[in-house]
Every structure is written in structure tokens, then in C-alpha cells.
Tab-separated table of C-alpha atoms in Angstrom:
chain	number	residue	atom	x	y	z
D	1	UNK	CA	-22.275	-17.384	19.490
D	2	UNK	CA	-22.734	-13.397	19.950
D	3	UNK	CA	-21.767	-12.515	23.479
D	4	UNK	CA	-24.755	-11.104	26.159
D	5	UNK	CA	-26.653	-7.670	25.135
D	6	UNK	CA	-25.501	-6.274	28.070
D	7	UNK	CA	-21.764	-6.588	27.262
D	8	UNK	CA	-20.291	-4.362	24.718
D	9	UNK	CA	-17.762	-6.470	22.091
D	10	UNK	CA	-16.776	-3.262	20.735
D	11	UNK	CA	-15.344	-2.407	24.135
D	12	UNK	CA	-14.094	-5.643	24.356
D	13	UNK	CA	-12.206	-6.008	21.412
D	14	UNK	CA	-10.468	-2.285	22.004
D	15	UNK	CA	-9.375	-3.574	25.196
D	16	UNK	CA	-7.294	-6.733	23.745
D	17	UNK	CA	-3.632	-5.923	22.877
D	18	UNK	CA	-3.383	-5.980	19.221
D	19	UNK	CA	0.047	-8.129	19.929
D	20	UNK	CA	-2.157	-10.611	21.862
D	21	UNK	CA	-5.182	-10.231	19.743
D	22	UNK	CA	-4.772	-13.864	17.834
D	23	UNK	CA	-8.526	-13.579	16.740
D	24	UNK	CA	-7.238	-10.713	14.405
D	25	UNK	CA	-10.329	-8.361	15.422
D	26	UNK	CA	-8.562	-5.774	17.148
D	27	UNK	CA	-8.993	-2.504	14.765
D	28	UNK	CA	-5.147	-2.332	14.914
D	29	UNK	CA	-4.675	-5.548	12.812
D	30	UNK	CA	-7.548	-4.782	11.000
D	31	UNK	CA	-5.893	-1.616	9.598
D	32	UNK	CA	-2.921	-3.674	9.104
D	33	UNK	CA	-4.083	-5.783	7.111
D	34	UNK	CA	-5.846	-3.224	4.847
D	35	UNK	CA	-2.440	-1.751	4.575
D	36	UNK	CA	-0.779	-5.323	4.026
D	37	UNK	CA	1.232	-5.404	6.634
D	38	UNK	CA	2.264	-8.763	7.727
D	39	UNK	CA	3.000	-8.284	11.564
D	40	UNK	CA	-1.150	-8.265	11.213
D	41	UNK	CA	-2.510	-10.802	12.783
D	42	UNK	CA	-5.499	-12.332	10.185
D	43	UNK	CA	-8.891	-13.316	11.307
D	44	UNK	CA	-8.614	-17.055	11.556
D	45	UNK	CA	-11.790	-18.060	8.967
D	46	UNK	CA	-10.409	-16.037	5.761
D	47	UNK	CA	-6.791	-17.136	6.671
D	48	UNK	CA	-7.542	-20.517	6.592
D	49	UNK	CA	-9.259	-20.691	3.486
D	50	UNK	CA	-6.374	-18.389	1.794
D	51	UNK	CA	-4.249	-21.353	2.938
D	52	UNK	CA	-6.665	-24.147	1.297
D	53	UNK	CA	-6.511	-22.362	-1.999
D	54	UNK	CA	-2.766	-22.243	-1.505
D	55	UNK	CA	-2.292	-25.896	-0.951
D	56	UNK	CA	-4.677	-26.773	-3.673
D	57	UNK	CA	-2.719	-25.093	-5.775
D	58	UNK	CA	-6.163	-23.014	-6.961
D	59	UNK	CA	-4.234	-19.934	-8.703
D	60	UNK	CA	-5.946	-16.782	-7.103
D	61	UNK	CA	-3.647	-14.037	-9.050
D	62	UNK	CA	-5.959	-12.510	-11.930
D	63	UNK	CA	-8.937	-14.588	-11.180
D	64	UNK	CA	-12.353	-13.722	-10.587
D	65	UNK	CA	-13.467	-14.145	-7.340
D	66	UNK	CA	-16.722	-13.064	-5.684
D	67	UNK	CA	-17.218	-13.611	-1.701
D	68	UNK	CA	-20.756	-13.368	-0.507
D	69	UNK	CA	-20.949	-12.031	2.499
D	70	UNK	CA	-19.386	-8.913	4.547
D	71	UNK	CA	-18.775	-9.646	7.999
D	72	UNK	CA	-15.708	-8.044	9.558
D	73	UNK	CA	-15.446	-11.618	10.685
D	74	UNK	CA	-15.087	-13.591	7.051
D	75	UNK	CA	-15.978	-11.151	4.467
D	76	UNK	CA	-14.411	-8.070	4.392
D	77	UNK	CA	-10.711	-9.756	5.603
D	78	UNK	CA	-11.454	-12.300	3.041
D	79	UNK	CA	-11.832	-9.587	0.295
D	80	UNK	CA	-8.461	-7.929	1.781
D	81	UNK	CA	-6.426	-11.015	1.370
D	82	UNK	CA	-7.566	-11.825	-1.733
D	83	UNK	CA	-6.837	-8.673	-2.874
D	84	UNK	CA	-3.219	-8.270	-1.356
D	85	UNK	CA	-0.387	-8.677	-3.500
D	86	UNK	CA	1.774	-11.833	-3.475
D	87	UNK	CA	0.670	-15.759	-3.355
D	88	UNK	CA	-2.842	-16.275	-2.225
D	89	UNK	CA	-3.548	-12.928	-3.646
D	90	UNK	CA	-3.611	-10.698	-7.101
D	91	UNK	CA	-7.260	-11.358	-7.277
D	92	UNK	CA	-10.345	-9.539	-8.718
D	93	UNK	CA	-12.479	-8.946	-6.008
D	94	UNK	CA	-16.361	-8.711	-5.823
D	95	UNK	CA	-18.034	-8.129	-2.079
D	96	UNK	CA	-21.829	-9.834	-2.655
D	97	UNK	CA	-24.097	-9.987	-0.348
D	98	UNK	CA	-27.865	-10.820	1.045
D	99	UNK	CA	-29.425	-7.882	-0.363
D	100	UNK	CA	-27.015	-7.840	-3.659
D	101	UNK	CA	-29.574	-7.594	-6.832
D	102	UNK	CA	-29.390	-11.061	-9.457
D	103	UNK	CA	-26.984	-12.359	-6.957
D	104	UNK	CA	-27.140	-15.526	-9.376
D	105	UNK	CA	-25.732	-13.558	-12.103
D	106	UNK	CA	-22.903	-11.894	-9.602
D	107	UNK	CA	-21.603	-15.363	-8.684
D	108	UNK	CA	-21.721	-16.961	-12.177
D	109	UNK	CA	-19.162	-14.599	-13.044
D	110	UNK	CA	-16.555	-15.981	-10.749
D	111	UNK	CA	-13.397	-18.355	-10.673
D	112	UNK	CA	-13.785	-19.077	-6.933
D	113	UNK	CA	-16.956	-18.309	-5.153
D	114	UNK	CA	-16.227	-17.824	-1.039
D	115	UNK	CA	-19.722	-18.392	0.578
D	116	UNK	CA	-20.459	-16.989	4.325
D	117	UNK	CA	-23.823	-15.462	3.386
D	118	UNK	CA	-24.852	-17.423	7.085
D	119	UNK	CA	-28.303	-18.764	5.302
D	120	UNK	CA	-28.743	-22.771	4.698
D	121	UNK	CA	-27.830	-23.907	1.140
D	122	UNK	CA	-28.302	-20.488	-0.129
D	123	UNK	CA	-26.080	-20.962	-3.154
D	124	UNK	CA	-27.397	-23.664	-5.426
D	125	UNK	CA	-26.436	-24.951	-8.432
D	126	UNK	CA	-27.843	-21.552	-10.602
D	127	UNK	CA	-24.768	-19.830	-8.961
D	128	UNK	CA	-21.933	-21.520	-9.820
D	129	UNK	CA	-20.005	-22.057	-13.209
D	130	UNK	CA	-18.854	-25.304	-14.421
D	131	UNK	CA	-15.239	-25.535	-13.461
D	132	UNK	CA	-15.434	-22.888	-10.614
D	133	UNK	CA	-13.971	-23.519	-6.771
D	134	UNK	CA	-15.848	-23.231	-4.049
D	135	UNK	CA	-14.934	-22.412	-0.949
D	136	UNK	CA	-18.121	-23.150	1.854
D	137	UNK	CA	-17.915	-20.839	4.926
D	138	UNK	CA	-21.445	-21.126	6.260
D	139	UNK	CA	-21.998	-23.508	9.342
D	140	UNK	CA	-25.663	-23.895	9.709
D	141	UNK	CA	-28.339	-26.011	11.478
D	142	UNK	CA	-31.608	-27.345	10.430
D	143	UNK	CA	-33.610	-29.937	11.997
D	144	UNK	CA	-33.305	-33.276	11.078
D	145	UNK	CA	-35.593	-35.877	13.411
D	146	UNK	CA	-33.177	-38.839	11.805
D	147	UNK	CA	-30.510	-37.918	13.646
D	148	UNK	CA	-29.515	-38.543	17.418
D	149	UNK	CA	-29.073	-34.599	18.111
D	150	UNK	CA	-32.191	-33.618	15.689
D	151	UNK	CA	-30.360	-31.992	13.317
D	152	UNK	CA	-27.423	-31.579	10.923
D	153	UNK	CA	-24.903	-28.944	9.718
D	154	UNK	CA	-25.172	-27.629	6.397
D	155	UNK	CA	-23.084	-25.291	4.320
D	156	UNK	CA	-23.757	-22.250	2.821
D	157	UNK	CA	-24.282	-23.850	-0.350
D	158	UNK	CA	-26.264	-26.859	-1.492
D	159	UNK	CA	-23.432	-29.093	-1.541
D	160	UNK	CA	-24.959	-31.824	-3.967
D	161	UNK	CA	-25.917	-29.650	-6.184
D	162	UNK	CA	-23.665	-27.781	-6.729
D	163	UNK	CA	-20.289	-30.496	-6.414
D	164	UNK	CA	-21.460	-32.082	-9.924
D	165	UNK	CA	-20.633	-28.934	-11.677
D	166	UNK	CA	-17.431	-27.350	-9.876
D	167	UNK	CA	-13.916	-27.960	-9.567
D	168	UNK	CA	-13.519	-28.432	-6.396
D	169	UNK	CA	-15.985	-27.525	-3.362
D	170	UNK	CA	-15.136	-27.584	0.684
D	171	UNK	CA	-17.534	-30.191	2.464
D	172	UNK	CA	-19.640	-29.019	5.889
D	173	UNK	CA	-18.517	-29.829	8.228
D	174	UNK	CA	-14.707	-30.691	7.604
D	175	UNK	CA	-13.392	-28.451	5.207
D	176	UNK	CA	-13.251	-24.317	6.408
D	177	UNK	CA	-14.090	-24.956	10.518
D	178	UNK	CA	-10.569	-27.655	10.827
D	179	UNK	CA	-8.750	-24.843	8.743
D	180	UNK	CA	-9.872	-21.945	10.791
D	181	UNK	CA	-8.463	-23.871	14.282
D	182	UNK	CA	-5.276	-24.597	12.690
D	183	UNK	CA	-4.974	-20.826	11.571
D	184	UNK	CA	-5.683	-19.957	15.647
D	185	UNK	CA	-3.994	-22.658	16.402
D	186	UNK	CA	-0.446	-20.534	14.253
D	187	UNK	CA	-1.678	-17.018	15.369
D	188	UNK	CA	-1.295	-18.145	19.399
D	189	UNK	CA	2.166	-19.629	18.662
D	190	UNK	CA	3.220	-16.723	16.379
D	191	UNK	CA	2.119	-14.019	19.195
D	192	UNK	CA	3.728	-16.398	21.616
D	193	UNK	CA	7.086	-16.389	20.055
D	194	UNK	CA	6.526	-12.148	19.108
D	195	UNK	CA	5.579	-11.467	22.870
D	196	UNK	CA	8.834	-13.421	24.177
D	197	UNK	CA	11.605	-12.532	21.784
């Protein structure tokens, strides 16, 4: 959840050290991972699901792949990996986003579809090729008076839908949120073991 009004993340996040900065926010690892440098330390989300696609074995390198959504938090790293050259990478990228025009016809285009658009099963079946990946970002709440808590988490995209027709498709929850701990999770170690060598 966004911090206070009163407090300032900008301030914040400038005064992390980058070499402690395991969320990868810090505008230090942010430039270095536009320039592909791999002491950068990755935001945790788009790292994790660059590691699904890996271990899938989902071939990124020449495919078409449109993200929808550009937060500095998912989006715009996400595009950046995707982008970067070597495994995981090689991709064509498309940034899409809420105000993006025939967004239907954007995302049909793609290989792999990455949604973190942050709106409740706002990718339905009209948006996705037969045969494409997707990868489902969003973490949302609506009510649901059958439940003990009164609601449920949804995706991003309307996961019944939209599983009959793809490849492959992340459930919510389970599939991006236990990726993007385990990517924290190897950032803390990794500045660990930088910090003490």
C-alpha cells in the first residue's frame, strides 16, 4: 500500500543505498538497468516473471510481447528486461496502457501479454490470441459475501476466459506474488554477499 501523504517516497527512495536497495527502486539501479548492467539490482515483480518465462521455457527472443501497464514498479522494468539482450530477453516490446486506443487490437498482436493494468479482469478473452502466454500481474479485490473475509483476489485478467484460449496463463493468487518474494528473497542475499565481500 502507498505510504502516508505526508511522507515523501521520492525522498525516501534517494535516501536508500543503491547497494542496499534490494527493492531495485533506487534511480541508480534504475539507470542500470536501462543501461543493462547486471550489478543492477531488478525490481522484484518484473524479475520474477522474467524468471517464470525462463523456466517455462516460453522463448522471449524475437517475440511479440505487449505489457499493459507503466509503473516504474512492473511496467517500465518489465519492458527493460524484456528488451535486454541475452536469455529472458531479445524481445519486441510494446508499453500499453489504460488510456492506450483499441487496446484489444494492441494485445491481440502479442506472443506473451504481461498484465499489471491494476483494474479487475480487465483483459478478457477479446485480448488474447489463441496460443499466446500470459503472464497475470494484477492483485485485486472485489467483494464477495461467500467468502469468510468478503471478498476474493482477482487477476488482471479474466482468468476463465481467457485460460481456454492461451498457452499458458499465471493463476491469482499463486503464480507472479510467490515469484516476486523469491526474487526479494535473491536480491537480500545477493546485496548481502556484495556488501560483505
Amino acid at each position: 500500500s502507498p505510504p502516508p501523504k505526508h511522507i515523501d517516497e521520492h525522498a525516501v527512495t534517494l535516501a536508500i543505498d543503491p547497494r542496499k536497495d534490494v527493492d531495485g527502486f533506487h534511480p541508480i539501479n534504475v539507470a542500470k538497468l536501462a543501461m543493462e548492467d547486471p550489478t543492477a539490482f531488478v525490481p522484484c515483480t518484473p524479475l520474477g516473471c522474467q524468471r517464470l518465462l525462463i523456466a517455462a521455457g516460453i522463448e522471449t527472443s524475437g517475440a511479440e510481447v505487449v505489457v499493459v501497464g507503466r509503473s516504474l514498479i512492473v511496467g517500465k522494468p518489465m519492458a527493460l528486461l524484456l528488451m535486454a539482450k541475452g536469455k529472458g530477453g531479445d524481445a519486441t516490446v510494446t508499453i500499453a496502457h489504460s488510456r492506450s486506443k483499441d487496446l484489444a487490437a494492441i494485445t491481440r498482436r502479442a506472443d506473451i501479454v504481461i498484465a499489471a493494468i491494476g483494474r479487475p479482469k480487465a483483459l478478457g478473452a477479446e485480448h488474447i490470441k489463441d496460443g499466446a502466454v500470459v503472464i497475470d500481474v494484477g492483485i485485486n479485490r472485489v467483494d464477495d459475501p461467500s467468502t469468510k473475509s468478503g471478498y476474493r483476489l482477482v487477476g488482471d485478467v479474466d482468468f476463465e476466459a481467457v485460460a481456454l484460449k492461451c498457452k499458458a496463463i499465471t493463476p491469482v493468487p499463486g503464480g507472479v506474488g510467490p515469484m516476486t518474494i523469491a526474487m526479494l528473497m535473491s536480491n537480500t542475499v545477493t546485496a548481502c554477499e556484495r556488501l560483505t565481500a
